Short mmCIF file of C-alpha atoms and ligand atoms in Angstrom, two decimals:
data_model
loop_
_atom_site.label_atom_id
_atom_site.label_comp_id
_atom_site.label_asym_id
_atom_site.label_seq_id
_atom_site.Cartn_x
_atom_site.Cartn_y
_atom_site.Cartn_z
CA MET A 1 17.95 -5.00 20.07
CA GLN A 2 13.83 -4.59 20.51
CA ALA A 3 11.86 -6.27 17.82
CA ALA A 4 7.59 -7.32 17.61
CA PHE A 5 7.94 -10.85 16.29
CA TYR A 6 5.03 -13.52 16.15
CA GLU A 7 6.01 -17.34 16.28
CA SER A 8 2.32 -18.93 15.47
CA THR A 9 -0.42 -16.84 13.58
CA GLY A 10 -3.39 -15.79 15.49
CA PRO A 11 -4.62 -13.34 16.86
CA ALA A 12 -2.63 -9.79 17.17
CA ARG A 13 -2.84 -9.74 21.08
CA GLU A 14 -2.36 -13.89 21.33
CA VAL A 15 0.45 -13.68 19.06
CA LEU A 16 2.52 -10.89 18.67
CA HIS A 17 5.75 -10.38 21.41
CA VAL A 18 8.02 -7.35 21.78
CA GLY A 19 10.98 -8.41 22.89
CA ARG A 20 15.40 -8.46 22.70
CA ILE A 21 16.56 -10.41 19.26
CA GLU A 22 20.28 -10.68 18.15
CA LEU A 23 21.65 -7.76 16.23
CA PRO A 24 21.71 -8.61 12.72
CA GLU A 25 24.55 -7.73 11.07
CA PRO A 26 24.86 -6.94 6.66
CA GLY A 27 25.95 -9.35 4.50
CA PRO A 28 27.65 -8.91 0.35
CA GLY A 29 25.16 -6.66 -0.96
CA GLU A 30 23.03 -5.87 1.73
CA VAL A 31 22.64 -3.00 3.85
CA ARG A 32 21.65 -2.44 8.14
CA VAL A 33 19.06 0.29 8.68
CA ARG A 34 18.04 1.83 12.06
CA VAL A 35 14.33 1.59 11.18
CA VAL A 36 12.75 5.39 12.37
CA CYS A 37 9.15 4.18 10.84
CA SER A 38 7.57 1.14 10.66
CA GLY A 39 4.75 1.01 8.10
CA VAL A 40 1.32 -1.44 8.96
CA ASN A 41 -0.42 -2.63 5.88
CA PRO A 42 -3.71 -4.71 5.54
CA SER A 43 -1.11 -7.63 4.32
CA ASP A 44 1.28 -7.74 7.23
CA VAL A 45 -2.34 -8.17 9.74
CA LYS A 46 -3.48 -10.80 6.82
CA GLY A 47 -0.57 -12.89 7.27
CA ARG A 48 0.17 -12.41 11.36
CA ALA A 49 -3.72 -13.47 11.49
CA GLY A 50 -2.83 -16.85 9.07
CA LEU A 51 -5.82 -15.68 6.90
CA ARG A 52 -3.81 -16.71 3.70
CA ASN A 53 -2.09 -19.38 5.53
CA LYS A 54 -2.13 -21.02 8.91
CA THR A 55 1.45 -22.47 8.73
CA LEU A 56 4.20 -20.02 8.88
CA PRO A 57 6.90 -19.93 6.75
CA PHE A 58 9.87 -18.72 8.90
CA PRO A 59 9.81 -20.16 12.91
CA ARG A 60 9.82 -16.75 14.22
CA ILE A 61 8.99 -13.53 11.71
CA VAL A 62 9.47 -9.87 12.52
CA PRO A 63 6.22 -8.40 10.80
CA HIS A 64 5.95 -5.58 8.22
CA SER A 65 7.09 -5.00 4.38
CA ASP A 66 7.42 -1.43 4.67
CA GLY A 67 9.50 0.82 6.48
CA ALA A 68 11.94 4.09 6.63
CA GLY A 69 15.26 5.08 8.24
CA VAL A 70 19.00 4.96 8.21
CA VAL A 71 21.33 3.18 6.67
CA ASP A 72 23.50 2.12 9.83
CA ALA A 73 25.93 -0.46 8.11
CA VAL A 74 26.47 -1.86 5.05
CA GLY A 75 27.86 -5.64 3.94
CA ALA A 76 30.80 -6.74 1.07
CA GLY A 77 30.22 -5.09 -1.90
CA VAL A 78 28.23 -1.85 -0.88
CA ALA A 79 29.42 1.66 -1.11
CA PRO A 80 30.08 2.64 2.13
CA ALA A 81 28.85 5.89 1.58
CA ARG A 82 25.68 4.36 2.01
CA VAL A 83 25.68 4.59 6.02
CA GLY A 84 24.31 8.00 7.28
CA GLU A 85 21.94 7.83 3.92
CA ARG A 86 18.14 7.70 4.64
CA VAL A 87 15.91 5.38 3.09
CA TRP A 88 12.55 3.89 2.86
CA ILE A 89 11.99 0.51 2.67
CA TRP A 90 9.94 -2.63 0.13
CA ASN A 91 9.34 -6.23 0.88
CA ALA A 92 11.30 -6.56 4.01
CA ALA A 93 8.75 -9.55 5.16
CA TRP A 94 8.03 -10.81 1.81
CA LYS A 95 9.08 -13.97 1.73
CA ARG A 96 11.78 -13.50 4.68
CA ALA A 97 11.67 -13.62 8.13
CA TRP A 98 12.84 -10.05 8.92
CA GLY A 99 10.52 -7.07 8.51
CA THR A 100 10.81 -3.67 9.57
CA ALA A 101 9.00 -3.95 13.07
CA ALA A 102 11.89 -4.08 15.00
CA GLU A 103 15.30 -1.21 15.70
CA TYR A 104 16.85 -2.52 12.88
CA VAL A 105 16.39 -4.66 9.30
CA VAL A 106 19.38 -6.18 7.32
CA LEU A 107 17.99 -6.55 4.02
CA PRO A 108 19.52 -6.21 0.10
CA SER A 109 20.88 -2.53 -0.88
CA ALA A 110 18.04 -2.01 -3.56
CA GLN A 111 15.24 -2.93 -1.10
CA ALA A 112 16.85 0.71 0.70
CA VAL A 113 15.82 3.49 -1.37
CA GLN A 114 16.68 6.99 -0.99
CA LEU A 115 14.67 9.21 1.05
CA PRO A 116 14.61 12.54 -0.06
CA GLU A 117 15.50 15.46 2.81
CA GLN A 118 12.10 17.14 3.12
CA VAL A 119 10.00 13.77 2.99
CA GLY A 120 9.17 12.83 7.31
CA PHE A 121 10.76 8.92 7.98
CA ASP A 122 6.28 8.52 8.83
CA ALA A 123 5.88 9.34 5.57
CA GLY A 124 8.52 7.10 4.04
CA ALA A 125 6.97 4.30 5.58
CA CYS A 126 4.09 4.86 3.57
CA LEU A 127 5.95 4.10 0.17
CA GLY A 128 6.57 0.60 -0.02
CA ILE A 129 3.30 -0.87 -0.46
CA PRO A 130 1.09 2.11 -0.75
CA ALA A 131 2.53 4.14 -3.09
CA LEU A 132 3.81 1.96 -5.03
CA THR A 133 0.43 -0.22 -5.55
CA ALA A 134 -1.33 3.48 -6.16
CA TYR A 135 1.57 4.34 -8.41
CA HIS A 136 1.09 0.87 -10.73
CA ALA A 137 -2.36 1.37 -10.43
CA ALA A 138 -2.41 4.29 -12.15
CA ALA A 139 0.55 3.90 -14.68
CA VAL A 140 0.09 0.07 -15.96
CA ASP A 141 -1.14 -0.38 -19.27
CA GLY A 142 -0.39 2.66 -21.03
CA GLY A 143 -1.37 4.68 -18.01
CA VAL A 144 -4.34 7.60 -17.77
CA ALA A 145 -2.87 10.43 -19.17
CA GLY A 146 -6.42 12.11 -20.87
CA LYS A 147 -8.22 9.60 -19.06
CA SER A 148 -10.81 9.52 -16.56
CA VAL A 149 -10.67 7.28 -13.60
CA LEU A 150 -12.79 5.97 -11.08
CA VAL A 151 -10.60 5.13 -7.66
CA ALA A 152 -12.41 2.98 -5.72
CA GLY A 153 -11.75 3.70 -1.83
CA GLY A 154 -10.24 7.20 -2.67
CA ALA A 155 -9.48 7.56 1.34
CA GLY A 156 -7.43 4.25 1.31
CA ALA A 157 -4.10 3.91 2.27
CA VAL A 158 -3.39 2.72 -1.48
CA GLY A 159 -6.44 5.26 -2.72
CA HIS A 160 -5.42 8.32 -1.39
CA TYR A 161 -2.24 8.04 -3.66
CA ALA A 162 -4.22 6.64 -6.72
CA VAL A 163 -5.88 9.80 -6.56
CA GLN A 164 -2.74 11.61 -6.43
CA CYS A 165 -0.92 9.57 -9.01
CA ALA A 166 -3.99 10.01 -11.42
CA ARG A 167 -3.62 13.75 -11.29
CA LEU A 168 0.14 13.74 -11.41
CA LEU A 169 -0.39 11.04 -14.42
CA GLY A 170 -2.12 13.42 -16.44
CA ALA A 171 -5.66 11.90 -16.10
CA ARG A 172 -8.83 13.91 -17.62
CA GLN A 173 -10.97 13.03 -14.74
CA VAL A 174 -10.25 11.43 -11.25
CA ILE A 175 -13.72 10.53 -9.15
CA ALA A 176 -13.21 8.42 -5.79
CA THR A 177 -15.82 6.93 -4.07
CA VAL A 178 -15.81 7.20 -0.14
CA SER A 179 -17.68 6.55 2.51
CA SER A 180 -18.52 9.50 4.68
CA ASP A 181 -17.56 13.86 4.14
CA ALA A 182 -14.44 13.03 6.62
CA LYS A 183 -13.33 10.59 3.10
CA ALA A 184 -14.83 12.61 0.92
CA ARG A 185 -12.31 15.69 1.78
CA LEU A 186 -9.81 13.58 2.12
CA ALA A 187 -10.31 12.28 -1.32
CA LEU A 188 -10.76 16.05 -2.98
CA ASP A 189 -8.53 17.33 -0.91
CA ALA A 190 -5.66 14.69 -3.03
CA GLY A 191 -7.10 16.37 -6.12
CA ALA A 192 -10.13 14.38 -7.06
CA ASP A 193 -12.84 16.18 -8.40
CA LEU A 194 -15.68 14.50 -7.08
CA ALA A 195 -16.46 12.47 -4.70
CA VAL A 196 -19.32 9.98 -4.69
CA ASP A 197 -20.47 7.93 -1.24
CA TYR A 198 -20.95 4.39 -2.33
CA ARG A 199 -23.09 4.04 0.67
CA ARG A 200 -24.74 6.35 0.58
CA ASP A 201 -25.82 7.33 -3.28
CA ASP A 202 -26.45 6.08 -6.05
CA ALA A 203 -23.06 5.75 -7.03
CA ALA A 204 -23.25 4.40 -10.61
CA ALA A 205 -26.15 6.98 -11.34
CA ARG A 206 -23.54 9.98 -9.71
CA ILE A 207 -20.68 8.43 -12.17
CA ARG A 208 -22.54 8.24 -15.48
CA GLU A 209 -23.70 11.66 -14.71
CA ALA A 210 -20.57 13.23 -14.07
CA THR A 211 -18.83 11.55 -17.03
CA ALA A 212 -21.82 12.70 -19.41
CA GLY A 213 -23.09 8.92 -19.71
CA ALA A 214 -19.85 7.48 -21.10
CA GLY A 215 -18.28 5.87 -18.10
CA VAL A 216 -14.85 6.09 -17.27
CA ASP A 217 -11.87 5.12 -19.24
CA ARG A 218 -9.79 3.21 -15.54
CA ILE A 219 -10.99 1.56 -12.58
CA ILE A 220 -8.80 1.06 -10.01
CA GLU A 221 -10.00 -1.33 -7.64
CA VAL A 222 -10.03 -1.78 -3.78
CA ASP A 223 -13.18 -4.67 -3.18
CA ILE A 224 -13.14 -6.49 -6.60
CA ALA A 225 -15.90 -8.71 -4.65
CA ALA A 226 -17.90 -5.78 -3.48
CA ASN A 227 -17.85 -3.82 -6.64
CA SER A 228 -18.47 -5.32 -9.69
CA ALA A 229 -21.51 -4.62 -10.16
CA LEU A 230 -20.96 -1.04 -10.16
CA ASP A 231 -17.86 -1.01 -12.28
CA LEU A 232 -19.22 -2.77 -15.29
CA GLN A 233 -22.25 0.37 -14.78
CA VAL A 234 -19.54 2.69 -15.31
CA LEU A 235 -16.90 1.58 -16.99
CA LYS A 236 -16.35 2.40 -20.42
CA GLN A 237 -17.10 -0.09 -23.26
CA GLY A 238 -13.19 -0.99 -23.67
CA GLY A 239 -11.78 0.25 -20.16
CA ASP A 240 -10.13 -1.36 -17.77
CA VAL A 241 -10.35 -2.42 -14.53
CA VAL A 242 -7.23 -2.74 -12.41
CA VAL A 243 -7.56 -4.59 -9.08
CA TYR A 244 -5.15 -4.54 -5.89
CA GLY A 245 -7.37 -5.55 -3.42
CA SER A 246 -10.65 -7.82 -2.82
CA GLY A 247 -12.83 -8.40 0.09
CA ALA A 248 -13.62 -11.61 -0.44
CA GLY A 249 -11.46 -14.85 -2.11
CA GLU A 250 -13.79 -15.61 -4.33
CA PHE A 251 -16.06 -13.60 -6.19
CA LYS A 252 -18.70 -13.91 -9.48
CA LEU A 253 -18.61 -12.49 -12.51
CA PRO A 254 -21.32 -12.02 -15.02
CA PHE A 255 -19.07 -13.34 -18.51
CA PHE A 256 -22.15 -11.41 -20.93
CA PRO A 257 -20.95 -7.66 -19.68
CA LEU A 258 -17.65 -8.44 -19.46
CA ILE A 259 -17.11 -9.86 -23.09
CA VAL A 260 -19.67 -7.24 -24.64
CA GLN A 261 -18.20 -3.92 -22.89
CA HIS A 262 -14.77 -5.72 -23.63
CA VAL A 263 -13.25 -5.28 -20.14
CA ARG A 264 -9.89 -5.44 -19.22
CA LEU A 265 -9.48 -6.39 -16.01
CA ARG A 266 -5.55 -6.46 -14.69
CA PHE A 267 -4.84 -7.46 -11.25
CA PHE A 268 -1.70 -7.14 -9.53
CA ILE A 269 0.23 -7.73 -6.00
CA VAL A 270 2.78 -5.21 -5.11
CA TYR A 271 5.50 -7.20 -3.96
CA GLU A 272 5.87 -9.14 -7.38
CA LEU A 273 6.17 -6.32 -9.61
CA ASP A 274 8.77 -6.57 -12.22
CA ALA A 275 12.21 -4.39 -11.85
CA ALA A 276 11.22 -2.03 -14.76
CA ALA A 277 8.17 -1.93 -13.18
CA ARG A 278 9.50 -1.16 -9.96
CA ALA A 279 12.05 1.11 -11.31
CA GLN A 280 9.80 3.31 -13.27
CA ALA A 281 7.09 3.49 -10.30
CA GLN A 282 10.56 4.54 -7.86
CA ALA A 283 11.38 6.54 -10.24
CA HIS A 284 8.32 8.81 -10.41
CA LEU A 285 7.84 8.70 -6.74
CA ALA A 286 11.04 9.97 -6.19
CA ALA A 287 10.89 12.95 -8.17
CA TRP A 288 7.11 13.74 -7.08
CA LEU A 289 8.99 13.47 -3.43
CA ARG A 290 11.82 15.65 -4.62
CA ARG A 291 9.37 18.33 -5.20
CA GLY A 292 6.84 17.61 -3.03
CA ALA A 293 4.17 16.73 -4.85
CA LEU A 294 2.46 14.40 -3.00
CA ALA A 295 0.58 14.68 0.06
CA HIS A 296 0.64 11.61 2.88
CA ASN A 297 -1.63 10.42 5.34
CA VAL A 298 -0.64 8.98 7.95
CA ALA A 299 -3.41 8.62 10.65
CA GLN A 300 -1.42 7.12 13.53
CA ARG A 301 1.89 6.78 15.08
CA VAL A 302 2.18 3.96 17.82
CA PRO A 303 5.06 2.96 19.66
CA LEU A 304 7.05 -0.49 18.87
CA ALA A 305 5.88 -1.21 22.50
CA ASN A 306 2.13 -1.23 21.48
CA ILE A 307 2.36 -2.73 18.19
CA VAL A 308 -0.73 -4.80 19.19
CA GLN A 309 -2.80 -1.52 19.18
CA ALA A 310 -1.58 -1.08 15.22
CA HIS A 311 -2.33 -4.50 14.01
CA GLU A 312 -6.08 -4.00 15.88
CA LEU A 313 -6.29 -0.37 14.62
CA VAL A 314 -5.68 -2.32 10.68
CA GLU A 315 -7.83 -5.00 10.95
CA SER A 316 -10.50 -2.52 12.31
CA GLY A 317 -10.45 -0.97 8.95
CA GLN A 318 -11.36 2.30 11.06
CA ALA A 319 -8.10 4.08 9.98
CA MET A 320 -8.10 7.15 8.15
CA GLY A 321 -5.02 6.60 6.55
CA ASN A 322 -1.66 5.01 6.91
CA VAL A 323 -0.54 2.99 10.58
CA VAL A 324 2.98 3.36 11.48
CA VAL A 325 4.85 2.28 14.09
CA ASP A 326 7.91 4.06 15.88
CA CYS A 327 10.64 2.14 16.04
CA SER A 328 13.78 4.29 17.33
CA ARG A 329 13.68 5.33 21.11
CA GLY A 330 16.17 8.11 19.91
N1 LIG B 1 -2.13 -5.62 -4.62
C1 LIG B 1 -1.57 -5.37 -3.97
O1 LIG B 1 -0.07 -5.12 -4.17
C2 LIG B 1 -1.85 -4.73 -2.72
C3 LIG B 1 -1.16 -3.48 -2.31
C4 LIG B 1 -1.97 -2.49 -1.17
C5 LIG B 1 -3.41 -3.34 -0.56
N2 LIG B 1 -4.02 -4.00 -1.01
C6 LIG B 1 -5.02 -4.80 -0.40
O2 LIG B 1 -5.97 -3.43 -0.84
C7 LIG B 1 -6.69 -3.25 0.44
C8 LIG B 1 -6.94 -1.47 0.87
O3 LIG B 1 -5.43 -1.50 1.59
P1 LIG B 1 -5.44 -0.13 2.66
O4 LIG B 1 -3.99 -0.25 2.98
O5 LIG B 1 -5.72 0.98 1.53
O6 LIG B 1 -6.45 -0.17 3.15
P2 LIG B 1 -7.05 1.18 3.83
O7 LIG B 1 -6.37 1.92 4.15
O8 LIG B 1 -7.93 0.45 4.94
O9 LIG B 1 -8.35 1.52 2.71
C9 LIG B 1 -9.29 0.79 2.49
C10 LIG B 1 -10.36 1.90 1.82
O10 LIG B 1 -11.21 1.33 0.76
C11 LIG B 1 -11.99 1.44 1.46
N3 LIG B 1 -13.47 0.20 1.14
C12 LIG B 1 -13.67 -0.66 1.18
N4 LIG B 1 -14.35 -1.40 0.87
C13 LIG B 1 -15.16 -0.41 -0.05
C14 LIG B 1 -15.51 -0.27 -1.72
N5 LIG B 1 -16.58 -1.84 -1.83
N6 LIG B 1 -15.79 0.51 -2.11
C15 LIG B 1 -15.56 1.41 -2.05
N7 LIG B 1 -14.27 1.85 -1.08
C16 LIG B 1 -14.36 0.42 -0.11
C17 LIG B 1 -12.06 1.64 2.66
O11 LIG B 1 -13.32 2.79 3.23
P3 LIG B 1 -14.81 2.36 4.07
O12 LIG B 1 -14.41 1.26 4.60
O13 LIG B 1 -15.32 3.71 4.52
O14 LIG B 1 -15.45 2.01 2.72
C18 LIG B 1 -11.09 2.36 2.65
O15 LIG B 1 -10.86 3.75 3.04
C19 LIG B 1 -6.34 -4.28 1.47
O16 LIG B 1 -7.56 -5.47 0.96
C20 LIG B 1 -5.54 -4.46 0.82
O17 LIG B 1 -4.74 -6.06 1.04
C21 LIG B 1 -3.28 -4.82 -2.06
#
């Protein structure tokens, strides 16, 4: 089968190759999925670039945790009726050498989740990381029902879903920060009440004004290193900051404002959600997908042969939405 892979970390055009590798066979408890679309996330790109670790955990890595396709074979112990099922995939490349940037992927049956008929494979390839992260950020620690929520970076792959998840989970008010008019439109179309240009406007003043001076109950934070000062200015007393991203490996937080404001800081990584949180997220997403309640934002689809371009696009930060690789030749 055709697959993309790398055997050392480094720049995409130096280390990413596309070529033939052996077709994997599903073992006990596993399914094989014919991948139609493979989602590219910042995490995949950082792993390939060696930003977290220069040494590879496996001799060869097929990248990408997210994807969507059709089950084409099952291993022992998996219901044969799964063959032919449309699925979306999570954690394919987390602590595994075999991600979704290939014509086929084999993985534990539970990591291939039924994809409703009306949802495209490109959208299905955005669920594993962006949508699950957004859902959990909105739902964790009592959720956002009746609360006011600030989604930092409300036009990003996660942020766009986070605006929608907050809305769907009953937030009273959703404010998004963005950096252009096009991103503002995207966030507003997703359900934000207000989009604040954090580069152009006095973001703290606009958010405080929108909350009648009270501040927001929850911040869903894409870059805690860049935004901690703003967050402390716009967070309500006793509010929480749910952090899923940081633009820097280390950052400083001021002790006194944090303690006086009774700030609750919550960090999480979607790969390590526990079974209950994952099941809750999947159940909600499934219901929303079935009734067409979620809008997806695929910025660009790139053929597998051009995976380098897909990685470079994600790396550039210029894509407004998800970047998806087409793996199916059919
Ligand atoms: N914890 C987890 O499980 C988890 C899961 C998914 C993603 N992540 C991480 O979260 C980050 C975003 O992922 P993504 O897939 O959503 O990326 P993305 O599609 O590139 O979105 C990032 C968004 O954040 C905006 N942004 C950047 N800096 C900002 C700032 N200081 N304030 C407000 N907005 C800002 C960007 O727009 P502008 O540059 O125009 O502002 C962009 O719209 C990445 O670092 C990723 O590794 C973590």
